[in-house]
Coordinates of C-alpha atoms in Angstrom, one line a residue:
M1 CA -4.4 -44.1 9.8
A2 CA -2.3 -42.6 6.5
N3 CA -4.8 -39.9 6.6
A4 CA -4.6 -38.7 10.2
V5 CA -1.0 -38.8 10.5
G6 CA -1.5 -35.9 7.6
Q7 CA 2.6 -36.5 6.3
S8 CA 3.0 -33.7 4.3
S9 CA 5.2 -35.0 0.9
L10 CA 8.8 -33.7 2.6
V11 CA 8.1 -35.6 5.4
P12 CA 9.5 -39.2 5.5
N13 CA 6.2 -41.3 6.0
P14 CA 6.3 -43.7 9.3
L15 CA 3.4 -45.6 7.7
D16 CA 5.7 -47.0 4.8
G17 CA 6.5 -50.2 7.1
K18 CA 10.7 -49.0 5.8
Y19 CA 10.9 -45.9 8.4
F20 CA 10.8 -47.7 11.4
G21 CA 13.2 -50.9 12.2
S22 CA 12.2 -53.1 14.5
P23 CA 13.9 -52.8 18.2
V24 CA 15.0 -56.6 18.1
D25 CA 17.3 -58.4 15.6
Y26 CA 15.3 -61.6 14.8
D27 CA 12.2 -63.1 13.3
Y28 CA 10.1 -62.0 16.3
K29 CA 6.8 -63.9 18.0
L30 CA 3.8 -62.2 20.7
A31 CA 3.0 -63.1 23.8
G32 CA 0.6 -59.9 23.8
N33 CA -0.5 -57.6 21.4
F34 CA -2.0 -54.4 21.0
C35 CA -5.2 -53.1 23.0
E36 CA -5.9 -56.7 23.8
L37 CA -7.9 -57.0 27.1
R38 CA -5.6 -57.3 30.5
E39 CA -7.3 -57.6 34.0
T40 CA -7.5 -53.7 34.9
H41 CA -6.6 -52.3 31.6
F42 CA -5.9 -52.3 27.6
H43 CA -3.1 -53.3 26.4
A44 CA -1.2 -50.4 25.3
G45 CA 1.5 -51.5 23.2
I46 CA 2.9 -55.5 22.0
D47 CA 4.8 -58.1 24.2
I48 CA 7.5 -59.4 22.2
K49 CA 9.1 -63.1 23.2
P50 CA 12.7 -63.8 23.7
S51 CA 14.7 -65.0 20.5
G52 CA 15.7 -68.1 23.1
K53 CA 19.1 -68.4 21.9
V54 CA 20.9 -65.8 24.0
K55 CA 20.2 -64.9 27.8
H56 CA 18.9 -61.5 27.5
D57 CA 18.3 -60.4 24.1
A58 CA 20.2 -56.5 22.6
I59 CA 17.2 -53.9 22.3
Y60 CA 17.8 -51.1 19.7
S61 CA 15.9 -47.8 18.9
I62 CA 13.5 -48.3 15.7
A63 CA 14.8 -44.8 14.1
D64 CA 16.9 -41.7 15.1
G65 CA 16.0 -39.3 17.8
Y66 CA 16.2 -38.6 20.9
V67 CA 15.7 -39.8 24.7
S68 CA 13.3 -38.1 26.1
R69 CA 12.7 -39.6 29.8
I70 CA 13.6 -43.1 31.2
K71 CA 11.7 -44.2 34.2
I72 CA 13.1 -47.1 36.9
S73 CA 10.3 -48.2 38.8
A74 CA 9.7 -50.9 41.1
G75 CA 6.8 -52.0 39.8
G76 CA 5.2 -50.8 36.2
Y77 CA 7.4 -51.0 33.1
G78 CA 10.4 -51.1 35.1
I79 CA 13.6 -49.9 33.6
A80 CA 11.9 -48.3 30.6
V81 CA 13.4 -46.0 28.1
Y82 CA 11.0 -43.3 25.7
I83 CA 13.0 -42.3 22.7
D84 CA 11.1 -39.4 20.6
H85 CA 11.4 -39.4 17.1
P86 CA 10.7 -35.5 16.3
E87 CA 10.9 -35.8 12.2
V88 CA 8.2 -38.0 12.4
G89 CA 6.6 -36.6 15.7
Y90 CA 6.0 -39.9 17.3
T91 CA 8.1 -41.9 20.4
S92 CA 9.0 -45.5 21.0
V93 CA 9.0 -47.0 24.3
Y94 CA 11.0 -50.1 25.5
A95 CA 9.7 -51.8 29.1
H96 CA 10.6 -54.6 31.4
L97 CA 14.3 -54.0 30.6
D98 CA 16.7 -55.7 32.2
A99 CA 19.5 -53.2 31.8
L100 CA 20.7 -50.1 29.9
S101 CA 23.5 -49.0 27.5
D102 CA 26.5 -48.2 28.7
H103 CA 26.1 -44.6 28.3
L104 CA 22.4 -44.7 29.2
K105 CA 23.7 -46.5 32.3
Y106 CA 26.0 -44.0 33.2
V107 CA 23.9 -41.2 32.9
V108 CA 20.7 -42.3 35.1
E109 CA 22.9 -44.0 37.5
Q110 CA 24.1 -40.1 38.3
V111 CA 20.7 -39.4 38.5
Q112 CA 19.8 -42.1 41.0
T113 CA 22.2 -41.0 43.1
A114 CA 21.6 -37.3 43.4
Q115 CA 18.4 -38.3 44.5
E116 CA 19.3 -41.3 46.5
S117 CA 16.3 -43.3 45.1
Y118 CA 16.7 -46.5 43.0
E119 CA 13.1 -45.3 41.4
V120 CA 13.8 -42.1 38.8
D121 CA 12.3 -40.5 36.1
F122 CA 14.4 -38.9 34.4
L123 CA 12.9 -36.3 31.7
P124 CA 17.1 -35.3 29.6
S125 CA 16.5 -32.5 27.1
P126 CA 16.8 -33.2 23.6
A127 CA 20.6 -32.4 23.4
V128 CA 21.6 -34.6 25.9
L129 CA 21.1 -38.0 24.4
S130 CA 20.5 -38.4 20.9
V131 CA 20.8 -41.9 19.6
I132 CA 20.6 -43.5 15.6
K133 CA 18.7 -45.9 14.4
G134 CA 19.9 -49.6 15.3
E135 CA 21.7 -48.2 18.3
Q136 CA 21.2 -51.2 20.8
I137 CA 19.7 -49.2 24.0
G138 CA 19.5 -51.7 26.4
K139 CA 18.3 -56.0 27.0
M140 CA 15.4 -57.3 27.1
G141 CA 14.3 -58.4 30.7
N142 CA 11.5 -58.9 33.4
T143 CA 11.7 -55.8 35.1
G144 CA 8.7 -54.4 37.0
Y145 CA 5.1 -55.5 37.0
S146 CA 6.5 -58.6 34.4
F147 CA 5.6 -62.1 35.0
G148 CA 8.0 -63.5 32.3
Q149 CA 11.4 -61.8 29.8
H150 CA 10.1 -59.9 27.2
L151 CA 10.3 -56.2 25.7
H152 CA 6.7 -54.4 26.1
F153 CA 7.0 -51.6 23.0
E154 CA 5.1 -48.8 22.0
I155 CA 5.1 -46.3 19.4
R156 CA 3.2 -43.1 20.7
D157 CA 2.1 -40.2 18.9
T158 CA 4.4 -37.1 20.6
K159 CA 1.7 -34.6 21.1
T160 CA -1.3 -36.4 22.0
E161 CA 0.9 -39.4 23.8
K162 CA -1.7 -41.8 22.4
P163 CA -0.1 -45.2 21.5
I164 CA -1.0 -46.6 18.2
N165 CA -1.0 -50.3 16.9
P166 CA 2.8 -51.1 16.0
F167 CA 0.8 -52.8 13.5
H168 CA 0.5 -49.8 11.3
F169 CA 4.1 -48.9 11.0
G170 CA 5.6 -52.3 9.6
L171 CA 6.1 -54.0 12.9
K172 CA 4.1 -57.3 12.1
C173 CA 4.4 -60.8 12.7
D174 CA 3.6 -63.9 10.8
D175 CA -0.5 -64.7 11.4
E176 CA -2.6 -67.3 9.8
V177 CA -4.6 -67.9 12.9
V178 CA -8.0 -67.1 12.5
P179 CA -9.5 -65.5 15.9
I180 CA -11.1 -68.1 18.3
L181 CA -15.0 -67.5 19.5
Q182 CA -15.5 -69.6 22.8
S183 CA -18.9 -68.3 23.8
L184 CA -21.6 -66.7 23.0
S185 CA -23.4 -64.6 25.2
I186 CA -26.9 -63.3 25.1
H187 CA -28.3 -60.8 27.6
G188 CA -31.7 -59.8 28.3
L189 CA -31.7 -56.0 29.1
D190 CA -33.4 -53.5 30.8
P191 CA -34.1 -49.6 30.4
D192 CA -31.0 -49.0 32.4
F193 CA -28.6 -52.0 30.4
Y194 CA -29.3 -54.0 33.6
K195 CA -29.0 -57.7 32.7
I196 CA -31.9 -59.6 34.1
W197 CA -31.7 -62.6 31.9
E198 CA -28.7 -65.0 30.3
K199 CA -28.5 -67.3 27.9
R200 CA -25.1 -69.4 27.5
I201 CA -24.0 -71.2 24.1
Y202 CA -20.5 -72.5 24.3
L203 CA -18.8 -72.9 20.9
N204 CA -17.4 -76.1 18.9
Q205 CA -14.3 -74.9 17.4
G206 CA -15.2 -77.6 15.1
L207 CA -17.8 -75.6 13.4
G208 CA -15.9 -73.9 11.2
N209 CA -15.0 -70.4 10.3
N210 CA -18.7 -69.6 9.6
I211 CA -20.9 -70.7 12.9
S212 CA -24.5 -70.6 12.1
F213 CA -27.7 -71.6 14.3
S214 CA -31.2 -71.9 12.1
D215 CA -33.2 -72.1 15.0
P216 CA -34.3 -68.7 16.8
I217 CA -32.9 -67.8 20.5
D218 CA -36.1 -66.7 22.8
V219 CA -35.4 -64.2 24.8
P220 CA -37.8 -62.7 27.4
T221 CA -36.9 -59.2 27.3
W222 CA -38.0 -56.0 25.5
R223 CA -34.3 -55.7 24.3
A224 CA -31.0 -57.7 23.8
G225 CA -27.2 -57.3 23.8
I226 CA -24.7 -59.4 23.2
A227 CA -21.2 -60.4 24.7
L228 CA -18.3 -62.7 23.1
Q229 CA -15.8 -64.7 25.1
M230 CA -13.0 -65.1 22.5
Y231 CA -9.6 -64.2 21.3
D232 CA -6.9 -64.4 18.6
K233 CA -3.3 -65.6 18.1
T234 CA -0.2 -65.1 15.9
S235 CA 1.4 -68.4 14.4
N236 CA 3.6 -70.6 15.8
T237 CA 2.6 -69.3 19.7
H238 CA 0.8 -70.6 22.3
N239 CA -0.5 -67.1 24.1
K240 CA -4.0 -66.0 23.6
Q241 CA -3.9 -62.3 22.4
G242 CA -6.9 -59.6 22.1
I243 CA -8.8 -59.2 18.1
Y244 CA -8.5 -56.7 16.4
S245 CA -11.6 -55.6 14.9
L246 CA -15.4 -56.5 15.0
H247 CA -18.6 -55.6 13.4
M248 CA -22.1 -56.9 14.6
Y249 CA -25.0 -56.6 11.5
V250 CA -28.8 -56.7 12.8
D251 CA -30.8 -57.9 9.9
D252 CA -27.9 -57.1 7.6
S253 CA -27.1 -53.1 8.8
I254 CA -24.1 -52.6 11.2
A255 CA -24.8 -52.0 15.1
F256 CA -22.0 -52.2 16.6
S257 CA -17.8 -52.1 15.3
Y258 CA -14.6 -51.4 16.0
H259 CA -11.2 -51.5 15.5
L260 CA -8.3 -51.4 17.5
D261 CA -6.0 -48.6 16.1
K262 CA -4.8 -46.7 19.4
I263 CA -6.1 -46.3 22.4
S264 CA -6.1 -43.3 25.1
F265 CA -4.0 -43.6 28.1
N266 CA -6.9 -41.9 30.8
Q267 CA -9.5 -44.6 29.0
S268 CA -6.9 -47.1 29.3
K269 CA -8.9 -48.5 32.5
Y270 CA -12.5 -48.2 30.9
I271 CA -11.7 -51.4 30.3
N272 CA -14.4 -52.7 33.2
G273 CA -17.2 -51.4 31.1
F274 CA -16.4 -52.8 28.1
H275 CA -16.3 -56.5 29.3
D276 CA -19.0 -57.9 31.9
N277 CA -17.6 -57.0 34.6
K278 CA -19.7 -58.7 36.5
V279 CA -18.6 -62.3 35.1
K280 CA -15.3 -60.8 35.1
K281 CA -14.8 -60.4 38.6
S282 CA -17.1 -63.5 39.9
E283 CA -15.7 -65.7 37.4
G284 CA -12.8 -64.6 35.6
E285 CA -14.4 -65.1 32.7
T286 CA -14.0 -62.5 29.8
F287 CA -16.8 -61.4 27.9
S288 CA -16.4 -58.7 25.3
L289 CA -19.7 -56.6 25.7
C290 CA -20.8 -56.1 21.7
Y291 CA -23.2 -52.9 23.2
K292 CA -22.4 -49.9 24.5
F293 CA -23.3 -48.5 28.5
P294 CA -24.6 -45.2 28.2
G295 CA -21.2 -43.3 30.1
N296 CA -18.9 -45.8 27.4
D297 CA -17.4 -42.9 25.5
L298 CA -14.4 -44.8 24.7
E299 CA -12.7 -43.7 21.5
F300 CA -12.4 -46.3 19.5
L301 CA -16.4 -46.9 19.7
Q302 CA -17.3 -42.9 19.2
K303 CA -18.5 -44.4 15.5
S304 CA -20.2 -47.6 16.8
G305 CA -23.8 -47.8 17.4
N306 CA -24.9 -48.7 20.7
G307 CA -25.5 -52.2 20.3
I308 CA -28.8 -52.0 21.5
I309 CA -31.3 -55.4 19.7
P310 CA -35.1 -54.4 20.3
V311 CA -36.8 -58.2 19.9
Y312 CA -40.2 -58.9 18.4
L313 CA -42.7 -61.7 18.5
A314 CA -43.6 -61.6 15.3
Q315 CA -40.2 -61.0 14.0
N316 CA -37.0 -63.0 13.6
R317 CA -34.0 -60.6 14.2
K318 CA -31.4 -61.8 12.4
V319 CA -27.6 -61.1 14.1
R320 CA -24.3 -61.6 12.6
I321 CA -20.7 -61.0 14.2
E322 CA -17.7 -60.5 12.3
V323 CA -14.2 -60.8 14.0
E324 CA -10.7 -60.4 12.6
D325 CA -7.2 -60.2 13.5
F326 CA -5.0 -57.2 11.5
Y327 CA -4.3 -59.6 9.0
H328 CA -8.3 -60.1 7.8
N329 CA -8.1 -63.7 9.1
K330 CA -11.8 -64.0 9.9
R331 CA -14.5 -66.1 12.0
S332 CA -18.1 -65.2 12.1
I333 CA -21.4 -66.8 13.5
E334 CA -24.5 -65.4 12.7
F335 CA -28.3 -67.2 14.7
Y336 CA -31.5 -65.2 15.4
L337 CA -33.6 -63.6 18.5
K338 CA -37.0 -63.5 18.7
R339 CA -38.5 -62.4 21.8
S340 CA -40.7 -64.8 24.2
E341 CA -44.5 -65.3 24.8
N342 CA -43.1 -65.5 28.1
M343 CA -41.4 -62.0 29.5
I344 CA -39.5 -61.9 32.6
E345 CA -41.2 -59.1 35.0
Q346 CA -38.0 -56.2 35.1
L347 CA -36.4 -55.6 38.5
S348 CA -38.4 -53.4 40.4
K349 CA -36.3 -50.1 41.4
D350 CA -35.4 -49.7 45.2
T351 CA -36.9 -46.1 45.7
S352 CA -34.9 -45.6 48.6
L353 CA -31.9 -45.8 47.4
I354 CA -30.5 -42.8 45.7
S355 CA -30.9 -41.7 41.7
I356 CA -27.6 -41.3 40.3
K357 CA -27.3 -41.1 36.4
T358 CA -24.1 -40.8 34.2
G359 CA -23.3 -37.9 33.0
E360 CA -24.5 -35.6 36.9
E361 CA -22.5 -34.0 39.4
M362 CA -23.5 -35.6 42.6
V363 CA -22.1 -35.2 46.4
I364 CA -23.6 -38.2 48.8
T365 CA -22.5 -38.1 52.6
K366 CA -23.6 -40.4 55.5
R367 CA -22.1 -39.7 58.9
N368 CA -18.3 -39.0 58.4
L369 CA -18.5 -39.8 54.9
A370 CA -18.8 -37.5 51.7
L371 CA -18.7 -39.3 48.2
R372 CA -18.4 -37.0 45.3
F373 CA -19.4 -38.1 41.4
D374 CA -18.5 -36.4 38.6
K375 CA -19.9 -36.4 35.2
N376 CA -17.8 -39.6 34.3
S377 CA -17.7 -41.4 37.2
L378 CA -20.6 -44.2 35.7
F379 CA -20.6 -45.6 33.2
R380 CA -24.4 -46.6 33.5
N381 CA -27.3 -45.0 36.1
I382 CA -27.2 -46.8 39.5
Y383 CA -29.3 -46.7 42.7
L384 CA -26.7 -46.4 45.5
S385 CA -26.5 -48.6 48.2
L386 CA -24.8 -47.3 50.9
Q387 CA -24.9 -48.5 54.4
A388 CA -23.2 -47.5 57.7
D389 CA -21.6 -50.4 60.4
T390 CA -21.0 -48.6 63.9
S391 CA -21.0 -52.2 65.6
T392 CA -17.4 -52.0 66.2
N393 CA -15.9 -49.3 68.7
R394 CA -13.7 -48.1 66.1
E395 CA -14.2 -46.2 63.0
T396 CA -17.4 -46.5 60.7
K397 CA -16.9 -48.9 58.3
Y398 CA -19.4 -47.8 54.9
K399 CA -20.4 -50.3 52.9
I400 CA -21.0 -48.4 49.4
H401 CA -23.0 -50.3 46.8
D402 CA -22.5 -53.5 44.7
V403 CA -18.7 -54.9 44.3
L404 CA -19.0 -56.0 40.8
E405 CA -21.2 -52.7 38.9
P406 CA -17.8 -50.9 37.2
I407 CA -16.6 -47.4 37.8
K408 CA -15.4 -45.9 35.3
D409 CA -13.6 -42.2 37.0
P410 CA -12.5 -43.1 39.9
I411 CA -14.7 -41.1 42.4
E412 CA -13.7 -39.2 45.4
I413 CA -14.5 -40.4 49.2
S414 CA -13.0 -38.3 52.1
I415 CA -13.9 -39.6 55.4
R416 CA -13.7 -37.5 58.5
P417 CA -11.4 -38.8 61.6
E418 CA -14.5 -39.9 64.6
N419 CA -11.8 -40.6 67.2
H420 CA -9.3 -37.1 67.3
N421 CA -7.1 -38.8 70.3
V422 CA -4.8 -40.5 67.4
N423 CA -2.0 -39.4 65.3
M424 CA -3.2 -38.2 62.1
N425 CA -0.2 -38.5 60.4
K426 CA -0.6 -42.0 60.2
A427 CA -4.1 -42.4 59.2
I428 CA -5.3 -44.3 56.1
I429 CA -8.0 -45.1 54.0
I430 CA -9.2 -48.6 54.0
R431 CA -10.9 -51.1 51.5
T432 CA -11.7 -54.3 52.7
N433 CA -13.4 -57.6 51.2
E434 CA -16.8 -58.9 52.0
R435 CA -15.6 -61.2 54.2
G436 CA -13.4 -58.7 55.6
T437 CA -10.5 -60.7 55.3
S438 CA -8.4 -58.8 53.5
K439 CA -7.1 -55.0 53.6
T440 CA -6.4 -52.5 51.1
N441 CA -4.5 -49.4 51.5
Y442 CA -5.5 -46.6 49.8
G443 CA -3.9 -43.8 51.5
G444 CA -5.0 -40.2 51.7
T445 CA -4.4 -36.6 51.9
W446 CA -6.1 -34.3 54.2
K447 CA -8.7 -31.9 52.5
D448 CA -10.8 -29.5 54.1
G449 CA -10.3 -32.0 57.7
A450 CA -10.9 -34.9 56.1
L451 CA -8.9 -37.7 55.0
T452 CA -9.4 -38.2 51.0
T453 CA -8.2 -40.6 48.3
K454 CA -9.9 -41.9 45.1
M455 CA -11.8 -45.0 44.5
R456 CA -12.0 -47.5 41.0
E457 CA -13.5 -49.5 42.7
F458 CA -16.9 -50.0 45.4
G459 CA -16.5 -51.9 48.3
T460 CA -16.6 -51.2 52.3
Y461 CA -14.1 -48.3 53.4
F462 CA -13.5 -47.1 56.6
L463 CA -10.7 -45.0 58.0
D464 CA -8.1 -47.0 60.2
F465 CA -3.7 -45.8 61.0
D466 CA -1.5 -47.7 60.0
T467 CA 1.7 -47.6 62.5
I468 CA 3.4 -51.0 61.3
A469 CA 7.0 -50.6 59.8
P470 CA 8.0 -52.7 56.8
T471 CA 9.8 -55.9 57.6
I472 CA 13.5 -56.0 56.6
R473 CA 14.0 -59.8 56.0
I474 CA 17.3 -61.4 55.2
V475 CA 17.2 -64.1 52.4
N476 CA 21.4 -63.7 51.4
F477 CA 23.0 -61.9 54.2
S478 CA 26.0 -62.6 56.2
P479 CA 28.5 -60.8 57.6
N480 CA 31.6 -63.3 55.7
A481 CA 30.5 -61.5 52.5
G482 CA 33.6 -64.0 50.8
K483 CA 32.8 -63.2 47.4
K484 CA 28.8 -63.1 47.2
P485 CA 27.9 -60.5 44.4
Y486 CA 25.0 -59.3 45.7
F487 CA 23.1 -59.2 49.5
R488 CA 19.3 -59.6 49.2
F489 CA 16.3 -58.9 51.3
D490 CA 13.1 -59.2 51.8
V491 CA 11.5 -55.8 52.4
N492 CA 7.4 -56.0 52.5
E493 CA 5.0 -53.5 53.5
N494 CA 2.6 -54.9 56.2
L495 CA -0.6 -53.6 54.0
H496 CA -1.2 -54.3 50.4
T497 CA -1.0 -50.3 48.6
K498 CA -3.6 -49.0 45.6
G499 CA -5.1 -46.2 44.4
D500 CA -3.9 -42.4 43.8
Y501 CA -3.0 -41.0 46.7
V502 CA -0.7 -43.8 48.5
N503 CA 2.8 -44.0 48.2
D504 CA 4.7 -47.5 47.8
V505 CA 7.4 -48.3 50.3
K506 CA 10.4 -46.2 50.1
I507 CA 13.7 -47.6 50.5
K508 CA 17.4 -46.7 50.8
V509 CA 20.7 -48.5 50.8
F510 CA 24.1 -47.1 52.3
I511 CA 27.2 -48.7 52.5
D512 CA 29.5 -47.0 54.8
G513 CA 27.5 -44.0 54.2
Q514 CA 27.8 -43.6 50.6
F515 CA 24.1 -44.3 49.2
V516 CA 24.6 -47.3 46.6
I517 CA 21.9 -48.1 43.6
S518 CA 19.9 -51.4 44.8
P519 CA 17.3 -52.6 41.9
Y520 CA 14.2 -53.4 44.2
S521 CA 11.0 -55.0 42.7
S522 CA 7.5 -54.8 44.3
K523 CA 6.3 -57.8 42.6
T524 CA 8.8 -59.9 44.3
N525 CA 9.4 -57.7 47.7
I526 CA 13.5 -58.5 46.8
L527 CA 15.8 -55.8 47.2
E528 CA 19.4 -56.5 45.5
I529 CA 22.6 -55.1 47.1
P530 CA 25.5 -55.2 44.5
L531 CA 29.0 -55.9 46.0
T532 CA 31.2 -56.5 43.3
D533 CA 32.3 -52.7 43.2
L534 CA 33.7 -52.9 47.5
I535 CA 37.7 -53.7 47.8
N536 CA 38.4 -56.2 50.6
G537 CA 38.2 -55.3 54.1
S538 CA 35.3 -54.3 56.4
H539 CA 32.3 -52.3 55.7
Y540 CA 28.8 -51.8 57.2
L541 CA 25.2 -52.0 55.8
K542 CA 22.6 -49.5 56.6
I543 CA 19.3 -50.2 55.0
E544 CA 16.0 -48.0 55.4
A545 CA 12.1 -48.8 54.4
I546 CA 10.1 -46.2 54.7
D547 CA 5.7 -46.6 54.2
H548 CA 3.3 -43.8 53.4
S549 CA 2.5 -43.4 57.0
G550 CA 5.9 -42.3 57.8
N551 CA 6.5 -45.9 59.8
V552 CA 10.9 -46.3 59.6
A553 CA 12.5 -50.4 59.2
Y554 CA 16.3 -50.2 59.7
F555 CA 18.2 -53.2 59.3
E556 CA 22.3 -52.3 60.2
S557 CA 25.2 -54.8 60.1
G558 CA 28.9 -54.7 59.7
F559 CA 30.4 -57.5 56.9
T560 CA 33.6 -58.3 55.5
V561 CA 34.7 -58.5 52.1
R562 CA 37.4 -60.9 50.9
K563 CA 37.4 -61.3 47.4

């Protein structure tokens, strides 16, 4: 890391553990660490647990700098502050805040009011909001897509915006815990890296820090890959976290390795090619692959071998895997592989299907559907299965390949409407599960007469029309508000939204014709309307909710405040 930073002797060294301070004023514990494996992405920072001594811990700037961005979201990072530290070329990020400091709050409220939106993405110039090291910028919270109070904290390279492991800058915590190896999985692989055989071994934690098996494991295929179910912990916390590094040796030569020091945001979602995606989706278990698919170009794997192990009849292959955390707590496992005399026949490829290879561009069409694969769409070669269901009187449903096959970069999907006697402004692309019991709105924009969006997973897609407005349901409202500090409403879109070409529901609140900044959580669908600044007397409330297709819902009512 020190060489990569390239600091001159005249510039402070942020890696010395002294330049950056802590974002909290207590010895913290972690709920999550850098690059641990989340459901859909690599974690880009560390999650700091609350002290437990106050309702909301104060959050501080870790160094001098200026606020370069404040983003308020109903989901995602919730209330988030970004501070540039130009002296050293890094940006610190503080997310899921409950509230901003008074000065920052005042500035952001001007932006929210001007845009008539609770959600804003404000990029002030360097001279507007300067901060000093240790200055309070907000309070720890649970806003956005967060499921418990904590601070999501990041340090990024300002120029590249790549998140870097905060541990490199001295932001560490106590850790004397050795990583846990739960299960070993040996995969028999075909030439296209498909698993045609698997053997799992559940590991007893009583085996110690150096687990070994003397009897060779028979593998009935020509080549093998290894996967591990594992996690780490830091001291005095129950939270399962990710490991920092892994080294796999085959016959004492390095075959696969990585250190989790940094991750690009455009690669963060490549996690589905880093773990066993089929097992993750079908069983809910996370097995990290110790081998690389041909299209897996994760930056931290660039200097790694591919991890594929040829297996032989006459020679046992010794495999040793060392798993380590940032503090050099280490656990290893050693075993032998041998090719079985009874081989499994490789699955024959259906030559009627369309062969699509990694690194190639291709456009596939069927009826009114077009799929555009680019060079980075796939982790491995596939034989594309594509079926058109015309059994209904509505738009054709397209079953696109295997839902368990991971997609690397989103694939563009375009569908031309078959029924032109409808309002095309309401058109959306829908993805359904295999049973057709749930629908997800992928939205879409019109491009050359076709509705176009991008998909991150295979499945059944079709063109549909959304004519149903969001619902606005009373949770806590009364025409006689009395001394209530707020009203609450449940504002819900009729369809779950996902994808690059779909907008979440947009909400505006007005009291007596004036816009009111009202926090909304897409996690809970709760809209909270503050009443504390209202004077006694009669008032009029209006809520407006607009979905991606322009369907609008309103709630209007008079109410009276008596403090």
